[in-house]
XYZ file of C-alpha atoms in Angstrom:
295
model
C 122.567 36.586 38.803
C 123.246 39.980 37.316
C 119.838 41.241 38.303
C 120.289 40.013 41.839
C 123.630 41.785 42.091
C 122.071 45.034 40.949
C 119.253 44.738 43.486
C 121.687 44.083 46.287
C 123.811 47.087 45.306
C 120.698 49.305 45.289
C 119.731 48.367 48.812
C 123.059 49.043 50.522
C 123.230 52.861 50.003
C 119.727 53.248 51.494
C 120.808 51.428 54.640
C 123.862 53.616 54.977
C 121.704 56.764 54.698
C 119.313 55.476 57.323
C 122.163 54.647 59.659
C 123.672 58.053 59.028
C 120.360 59.742 59.872
C 119.957 57.758 63.084
C 123.468 58.669 64.111
C 123.087 62.338 63.164
C 119.871 62.867 65.105
C 121.381 62.135 68.544
C 124.276 64.438 67.678
C 121.933 67.239 66.703
C 119.821 66.786 69.818
C 122.995 66.633 71.903
C 124.151 69.936 70.451
C 120.802 71.518 71.217
C 120.898 70.316 74.813
C 124.491 71.531 75.163
C 123.496 74.940 73.804
C 120.623 75.150 76.300
C 122.956 74.322 79.192
C 125.459 76.936 78.003
C 122.777 79.624 77.931
C 121.480 78.551 81.340
C 124.985 78.701 82.827
C 125.471 82.258 81.489
C 122.278 83.437 83.169
C 122.597 81.584 86.463
C 126.282 81.054 87.312
C 129.380 83.246 87.557
C 132.060 82.591 84.947
C 134.407 80.443 87.061
C 131.647 77.894 87.763
C 130.289 77.515 84.240
C 132.864 74.991 83.069
C 132.223 72.780 86.107
C 128.489 72.932 85.485
C 128.845 72.095 81.781
C 131.001 69.066 82.616
C 128.254 67.704 84.884
C 125.205 69.121 83.127
C 122.331 66.757 82.484
C 118.556 66.778 82.717
C 118.375 63.991 85.303
C 116.417 64.703 87.326
C 114.403 67.149 85.187
C 113.065 70.399 86.708
C 110.142 68.508 88.174
C 109.417 70.615 91.285
C 108.636 73.892 89.577
C 106.597 72.133 86.872
C 104.528 70.120 89.366
C 103.855 73.092 91.642
C 102.799 75.159 88.612
C 100.423 72.423 87.414
C 98.928 72.156 90.899
C 98.321 75.916 91.070
C 96.796 75.921 87.598
C 94.574 72.952 88.494
C 93.215 74.669 91.615
C 92.561 77.845 89.653
C 90.629 75.948 86.973
C 88.634 74.158 89.673
C 87.434 77.411 91.237
C 86.920 79.090 87.855
C 84.931 76.224 86.277
C 83.404 74.015 88.963
C 83.077 76.820 91.492
C 82.270 79.664 89.067
C 82.982 83.236 89.994
C 81.370 86.304 88.451
C 84.374 86.847 86.206
C 87.651 85.018 85.755
C 89.624 88.249 85.898
C 88.372 89.422 89.290
C 88.025 88.078 92.790
C 84.909 86.140 93.670
C 83.288 84.565 96.683
C 84.431 81.076 95.668
C 88.052 81.516 96.660
C 87.167 83.222 99.944
C 85.246 80.156 101.019
C 88.127 77.887 100.047
C 89.875 75.932 102.827
C 93.145 76.876 101.105
C 92.884 80.676 101.372
C 94.698 82.357 104.259
C 92.228 84.385 106.321
C 93.330 86.028 109.578
C 90.263 84.892 111.540
C 91.046 81.285 110.585
C 94.790 81.364 111.168
C 94.533 78.568 113.751
C 94.173 76.289 110.704
C 97.919 76.247 110.227
C 97.953 74.707 106.750
C 96.556 77.974 105.376
C 99.972 79.596 105.910
C 101.193 77.420 103.002
C 98.087 76.385 101.056
C 97.188 79.965 100.070
C 99.777 79.688 97.296
C 97.402 77.436 95.313
C 94.555 79.988 95.165
C 94.741 83.007 92.845
C 92.660 86.136 92.470
C 92.119 85.988 88.717
C 93.616 85.231 85.312
C 96.178 88.025 85.360
C 97.260 86.990 88.868
C 97.934 83.331 88.120
C 99.377 83.938 84.640
C 101.893 86.418 86.010
C 103.007 84.048 88.757
C 103.200 80.999 86.493
C 105.130 82.883 83.827
C 107.713 84.200 86.266
C 108.243 80.994 88.221
C 108.591 78.889 85.070
C 110.936 81.296 83.293
C 113.147 81.636 86.361
C 112.511 78.383 88.202
C 113.315 75.947 85.385
C 116.847 77.341 84.723
C 117.501 77.528 88.466
C 116.376 73.944 88.908
C 118.530 72.741 86.011
C 121.556 74.122 87.855
C 120.667 73.671 91.533
C 118.157 70.777 91.275
C 114.740 70.471 92.839
C 115.604 70.275 96.528
C 117.345 73.651 96.675
C 114.776 75.424 94.504
C 111.923 73.794 96.431
C 113.386 74.860 99.774
C 113.776 78.467 98.634
C 110.302 78.551 97.089
C 108.543 77.117 100.142
C 110.588 79.322 102.485
C 109.303 82.314 100.527
C 105.690 81.111 100.686
C 105.840 80.626 104.455
C 107.765 83.853 105.062
C 105.187 85.730 102.994
C 102.203 84.550 105.028
C 103.983 85.000 108.366
C 105.084 88.525 107.427
C 101.559 89.352 106.308
C 100.107 88.059 109.583
C 102.425 90.432 111.491
C 102.535 93.594 109.377
C 99.093 93.412 107.740
C 97.219 91.227 110.219
C 93.661 92.020 109.107
C 94.127 91.106 105.437
C 93.556 87.840 103.608
C 96.145 86.242 101.373
C 96.022 84.360 98.068
C 98.591 83.564 95.372
C 102.096 82.158 95.018
C 103.844 85.525 94.986
C 105.834 84.700 98.142
C 107.499 81.752 96.412
C 107.987 83.610 93.144
C 109.582 86.565 94.915
C 111.879 84.214 96.832
C 113.236 82.900 93.526
C 113.595 86.439 92.190
C 115.236 87.646 95.408
C 117.827 84.878 95.348
C 118.556 85.433 91.660
C 118.717 89.217 92.138
C 121.310 88.936 94.911
C 123.322 86.499 92.815
C 123.291 88.959 89.910
C 124.348 91.864 92.157
C 127.143 90.006 93.976
C 128.566 88.499 90.761
C 128.039 91.646 88.690
C 131.753 92.082 87.902
C 132.049 88.527 86.620
C 129.253 88.997 84.096
C 129.140 90.891 80.839
C 128.293 94.431 82.053
C 125.297 94.900 79.765
C 123.938 91.471 80.740
C 124.316 92.247 84.443
C 122.600 95.614 84.079
C 119.839 94.037 81.999
C 119.146 91.342 84.602
C 118.940 93.804 87.464
C 116.775 96.287 85.546
C 114.340 93.563 84.437
C 113.898 92.311 88.010
C 113.460 95.864 89.364
C 110.902 96.643 86.650
C 108.892 93.468 87.270
C 108.971 93.860 91.048
C 108.090 97.546 90.912
C 105.145 96.968 88.589
C 103.800 93.960 90.474
C 104.160 95.449 93.947
C 102.658 98.714 92.718
C 99.622 96.858 91.403
C 99.342 94.886 94.657
C 99.460 98.091 96.719
C 96.804 99.674 94.481
C 94.574 96.617 94.879
C 95.120 96.651 98.646
C 94.507 100.340 99.405
C 92.725 101.984 96.458
C 90.624 99.377 94.640
C 86.970 99.064 95.672
C 86.151 96.068 93.472
C 87.011 93.321 95.919
C 84.999 91.977 98.796
C 88.054 91.450 100.974
C 91.389 93.217 101.047
C 94.340 91.146 99.882
C 97.716 91.724 101.516
C 100.776 92.744 99.500
C 103.235 92.045 102.334
C 103.786 88.458 101.117
C 105.689 89.874 98.136
C 108.114 91.627 100.478
C 108.408 88.693 102.900
C 109.110 86.269 100.054
C 111.654 88.624 98.532
C 113.538 88.970 101.826
C 113.566 85.176 102.224
C 114.983 84.897 98.719
C 117.674 87.521 99.293
C 118.862 85.616 102.364
C 118.183 81.881 102.159
C 117.859 81.922 98.362
C 121.096 83.839 97.975
C 122.989 81.306 100.101
C 121.547 78.335 98.209
C 122.102 79.825 94.751
C 125.690 80.955 95.402
C 126.867 77.621 96.815
C 127.005 75.643 93.591
C 129.632 72.887 93.833
C 130.265 73.745 97.507
C 129.386 72.106 100.807
C 126.441 74.131 102.035
C 126.629 72.939 105.648
C 130.143 74.378 105.993
C 129.071 77.857 104.925
C 128.491 80.059 108.020
C 126.080 82.208 105.990
C 123.785 79.183 105.668
C 123.548 78.705 109.431
C 123.132 82.447 109.987
C 120.171 82.492 107.593
C 118.665 79.343 109.103
C 118.907 80.730 112.653
C 117.426 84.044 111.514
C 114.559 82.298 109.736
C 113.795 80.107 112.745
C 113.833 83.157 115.044
C 111.413 84.959 112.718
C 109.221 81.839 112.569
C 109.024 81.542 116.365
C 108.309 85.251 116.789
C 105.495 85.011 114.225
C 103.930 82.089 116.105
C 104.038 83.977 119.410
C 102.647 87.106 117.746
C 99.745 85.243 116.155
C 98.854 83.458 119.410
C 99.162 86.299 121.885
C 99.549 89.693 120.172
C 97.674 89.734 116.863
C 94.799 92.239 116.613
C 93.042 89.929 114.159
C 89.931 88.177 115.493
C 90.367 84.582 116.563
């Protein structure tokens, strides 16, 4: 009997430790998730909205849009780099120019190309830059604003980029997701500028300077590749960067500053929608009747 008592006493403390570990792990993971949401709220939202966000914060649904669109872009790039090999991964090749996804002015009657060009990239540095930016910025934005809002802004930037390119650089082809990426950056940039006083000054300055530095470097490289580089068979337009950025600073700004508000009651939303539709209709008329690009 005495031995049995001793054995029973030895087993109980182990069970308590195991129960304590199983209870501690959810607490630790909960603290980590809470810390992530706090950091996200500091980067995305003005101070008066952070408490409301933290009360509602959860990862359901997860940031699925930006992850899926990134995987799709990476998959298409790998397809053309491996199964449709180019001369080098880091430069343009004939494979992507023959793709039914690439926007080419002489094939603009194939309307899907105004959107599908976002899946095709010019090389490793091109796709890695876009994926890095849209994941670093898109995931926090989607945690706060959810997939519908981020998806709308992203796709509005992609379409605005191709339409702007067809008007202001009508003889150039177009590849890459820069229109969508710049829409996210444009919306975030305007949010940082408008709410500058409500942020820690150094943090606000840092955000704005980082965006300006990234945009300046990327657009500068795109302009060099468009006008001065002789290594490509076809000239790639840089206007999609600007078109996407403008879409982000208008539609993206309205979406990203209306957290916890009824979007349909905001007159800025309808003003941006009407302006976007007017631009869309003008671009259609231009491409049908006025474009100097060959049909």
